[in-house]
PDB file of C-alpha atoms in Angstrom:
ATOM      1  CA  MET A   1      -4.759  -3.339  25.799  1.00 65.00           C
ATOM      2  CA  LYS A   2      -3.782  -3.200  22.074  1.00 63.00           C
ATOM      3  CA  GLU A   3      -7.121  -5.175  21.192  1.00 72.00           C
ATOM      4  CA  THR A   4      -9.126  -2.685  23.014  1.00 68.00           C
ATOM      5  CA  GLY A   5      -7.517   0.269  21.241  1.00 67.00           C
ATOM      6  CA  ASP A   6      -8.096  -1.467  17.884  1.00 69.00           C
ATOM      7  CA  ASP A   7     -11.758  -2.077  18.674  1.00 70.00           C
ATOM      8  CA  VAL A   8     -12.380   1.343  19.987  1.00 71.00           C
ATOM      9  CA  LEU A   9     -10.104   3.460  17.708  1.00 71.00           C
ATOM     10  CA  GLY A  10     -10.156   1.191  14.712  1.00 68.00           C
ATOM     11  CA  PHE A  11      -7.452   1.097  12.046  1.00 66.00           C
ATOM     12  CA  ARG A  12      -6.164   4.157  10.089  1.00 69.00           C
ATOM     13  CA  LYS A  13      -6.758   3.838   6.623  1.00 69.00           C
ATOM     14  CA  SER A  14      -3.957   4.912   4.310  1.00 70.00           C
ATOM     15  CA  LYS A  15      -5.071   7.454   1.665  1.00 73.00           C
ATOM     16  CA  LYS A  16      -4.817   6.467  -1.898  1.00 72.00           C
ATOM     17  CA  THR A  17      -2.973   9.062  -3.765  1.00 78.00           C
ATOM     18  CA  GLU A  18      -5.182  10.701  -6.239  1.00 84.00           C
ATOM     19  CA  TRP A  19      -2.468  11.472  -8.782  1.00 88.00           C
ATOM     20  CA  ILE A  20      -1.596   7.725  -9.464  1.00 91.00           C
ATOM     21  CA  SER A  21      -3.854   6.341 -12.200  1.00 92.00           C
ATOM     22  CA  GLU A  22      -5.620   2.917 -12.012  1.00 92.00           C
ATOM     23  CA  LYS A  23      -3.379   1.451 -14.710  1.00 94.00           C
ATOM     24  CA  THR A  24      -0.284   2.304 -12.490  1.00 94.00           C
ATOM     25  CA  TRP A  25      -1.987   0.805  -9.309  1.00 93.00           C
ATOM     26  CA  PHE A  26      -2.502  -2.438 -11.408  1.00 95.00           C
ATOM     27  CA  ARG A  27       1.240  -2.424 -12.493  1.00 96.00           C
ATOM     28  CA  LEU A  28       2.170  -1.860  -8.645  1.00 95.00           C
ATOM     29  CA  GLU A  29       0.044  -4.933  -7.733  1.00 95.00           C
ATOM     30  CA  GLU A  30       1.745  -7.045 -10.427  1.00 96.00           C
ATOM     31  CA  ARG A  31       5.074  -5.981  -8.986  1.00 96.00           C
ATOM     32  CA  ARG A  32       3.994  -6.937  -5.531  1.00 95.00           C
ATOM     33  CA  GLN A  33       2.996 -10.466  -6.827  1.00 96.00           C
ATOM     34  CA  ILE A  34       6.406 -10.964  -8.668  1.00 96.00           C
ATOM     35  CA  LYS A  35       8.264  -9.883  -5.363  1.00 95.00           C
ATOM     36  CA  LYS A  36       6.205 -12.481  -3.485  1.00 95.00           C
ATOM     37  CA  LYS A  37       7.236 -15.176  -5.884  1.00 93.00           C
ATOM     38  CA  LEU A  38      10.772 -14.136  -5.562  1.00 93.00           C
ATOM     39  CA  LEU A  39      10.750 -14.554  -1.730  1.00 92.00           C
ATOM     40  CA  ASP A  40       8.981 -17.903  -2.030  1.00 92.00           C
ATOM     41  CA  TYR A  41      11.339 -19.708  -4.237  1.00 90.00           C
ATOM     42  CA  LYS A  42      14.441 -21.380  -2.964  1.00 89.00           C
ATOM     43  CA  SER A  43      16.031 -22.469  -6.362  1.00 91.00           C
ATOM     44  CA  LEU A  44      18.864 -20.013  -7.406  1.00 93.00           C
ATOM     45  CA  ARG A  45      17.984 -20.480 -11.170  1.00 94.00           C
ATOM     46  CA  LEU A  46      14.324 -19.558 -10.586  1.00 93.00           C
ATOM     47  CA  LYS A  47      15.359 -16.627  -8.377  1.00 94.00           C
ATOM     48  CA  GLU A  48      17.578 -15.263 -10.957  1.00 94.00           C
ATOM     49  CA  ARG A  49      14.752 -15.434 -13.607  1.00 95.00           C
ATOM     50  CA  ILE A  50      12.113 -13.931 -11.279  1.00 95.00           C
ATOM     51  CA  SER A  51      14.613 -11.232 -10.255  1.00 96.00           C
ATOM     52  CA  LYS A  52      15.093 -10.180 -13.830  1.00 96.00           C
ATOM     53  CA  GLU A  53      11.449 -10.142 -14.357  1.00 96.00           C
ATOM     54  CA  TYR A  54      11.025  -7.993 -11.057  1.00 97.00           C
ATOM     55  CA  SER A  55      13.622  -5.542 -12.169  1.00 97.00           C
ATOM     56  CA  GLU A  56      12.000  -5.064 -15.546  1.00 97.00           C
ATOM     57  CA  LYS A  57       8.567  -4.616 -14.015  1.00 97.00           C
ATOM     58  CA  ASP A  58      10.231  -2.058 -11.393  1.00 97.00           C
ATOM     59  CA  LYS A  59      11.527   0.035 -14.312  1.00 97.00           C
ATOM     60  CA  VAL A  60       7.962   0.046 -15.959  1.00 97.00           C
ATOM     61  CA  VAL A  61       6.292   0.992 -12.576  1.00 97.00           C
ATOM     62  CA  LYS A  62       8.790   3.726 -11.848  1.00 96.00           C
ATOM     63  CA  THR A  63       8.340   5.325 -15.294  1.00 97.00           C
ATOM     64  CA  SER A  64       4.541   5.051 -15.078  1.00 96.00           C
ATOM     65  CA  VAL A  65       4.510   6.739 -11.549  1.00 95.00           C
ATOM     66  CA  ARG A  66       6.759   9.546 -12.759  1.00 96.00           C
ATOM     67  CA  ARG A  67       4.492  10.150 -15.692  1.00 96.00           C
ATOM     68  CA  ASP A  68       1.463  10.368 -13.603  1.00 94.00           C
ATOM     69  CA  LYS A  69       3.042  12.661 -11.236  1.00 93.00           C
ATOM     70  CA  ARG A  70       4.147  14.994 -14.013  1.00 94.00           C
ATOM     71  CA  ARG A  71       0.534  14.939 -15.372  1.00 93.00           C
ATOM     72  CA  TYR A  72      -0.793  15.798 -12.039  1.00 90.00           C
ATOM     73  CA  ILE A  73       1.614  18.838 -11.497  1.00 85.00           C
TER      74      ILE A  73
END
């Protein structure tokens, strides 16, 4: 039944917010990749290092998104 609904109705595409710049989207994608690495590693030392890298990238992304939103408004 779910497969039929997917075939007939399709998937709902999420809107790409117009106020976020391409540069910010690129940074978001980089942050996602770092998060994937963080979840893949088992070693505690590697996790600590990647966690630090992720938190730094997270700060950059948040400031970039805030800046884009202020420019839009």
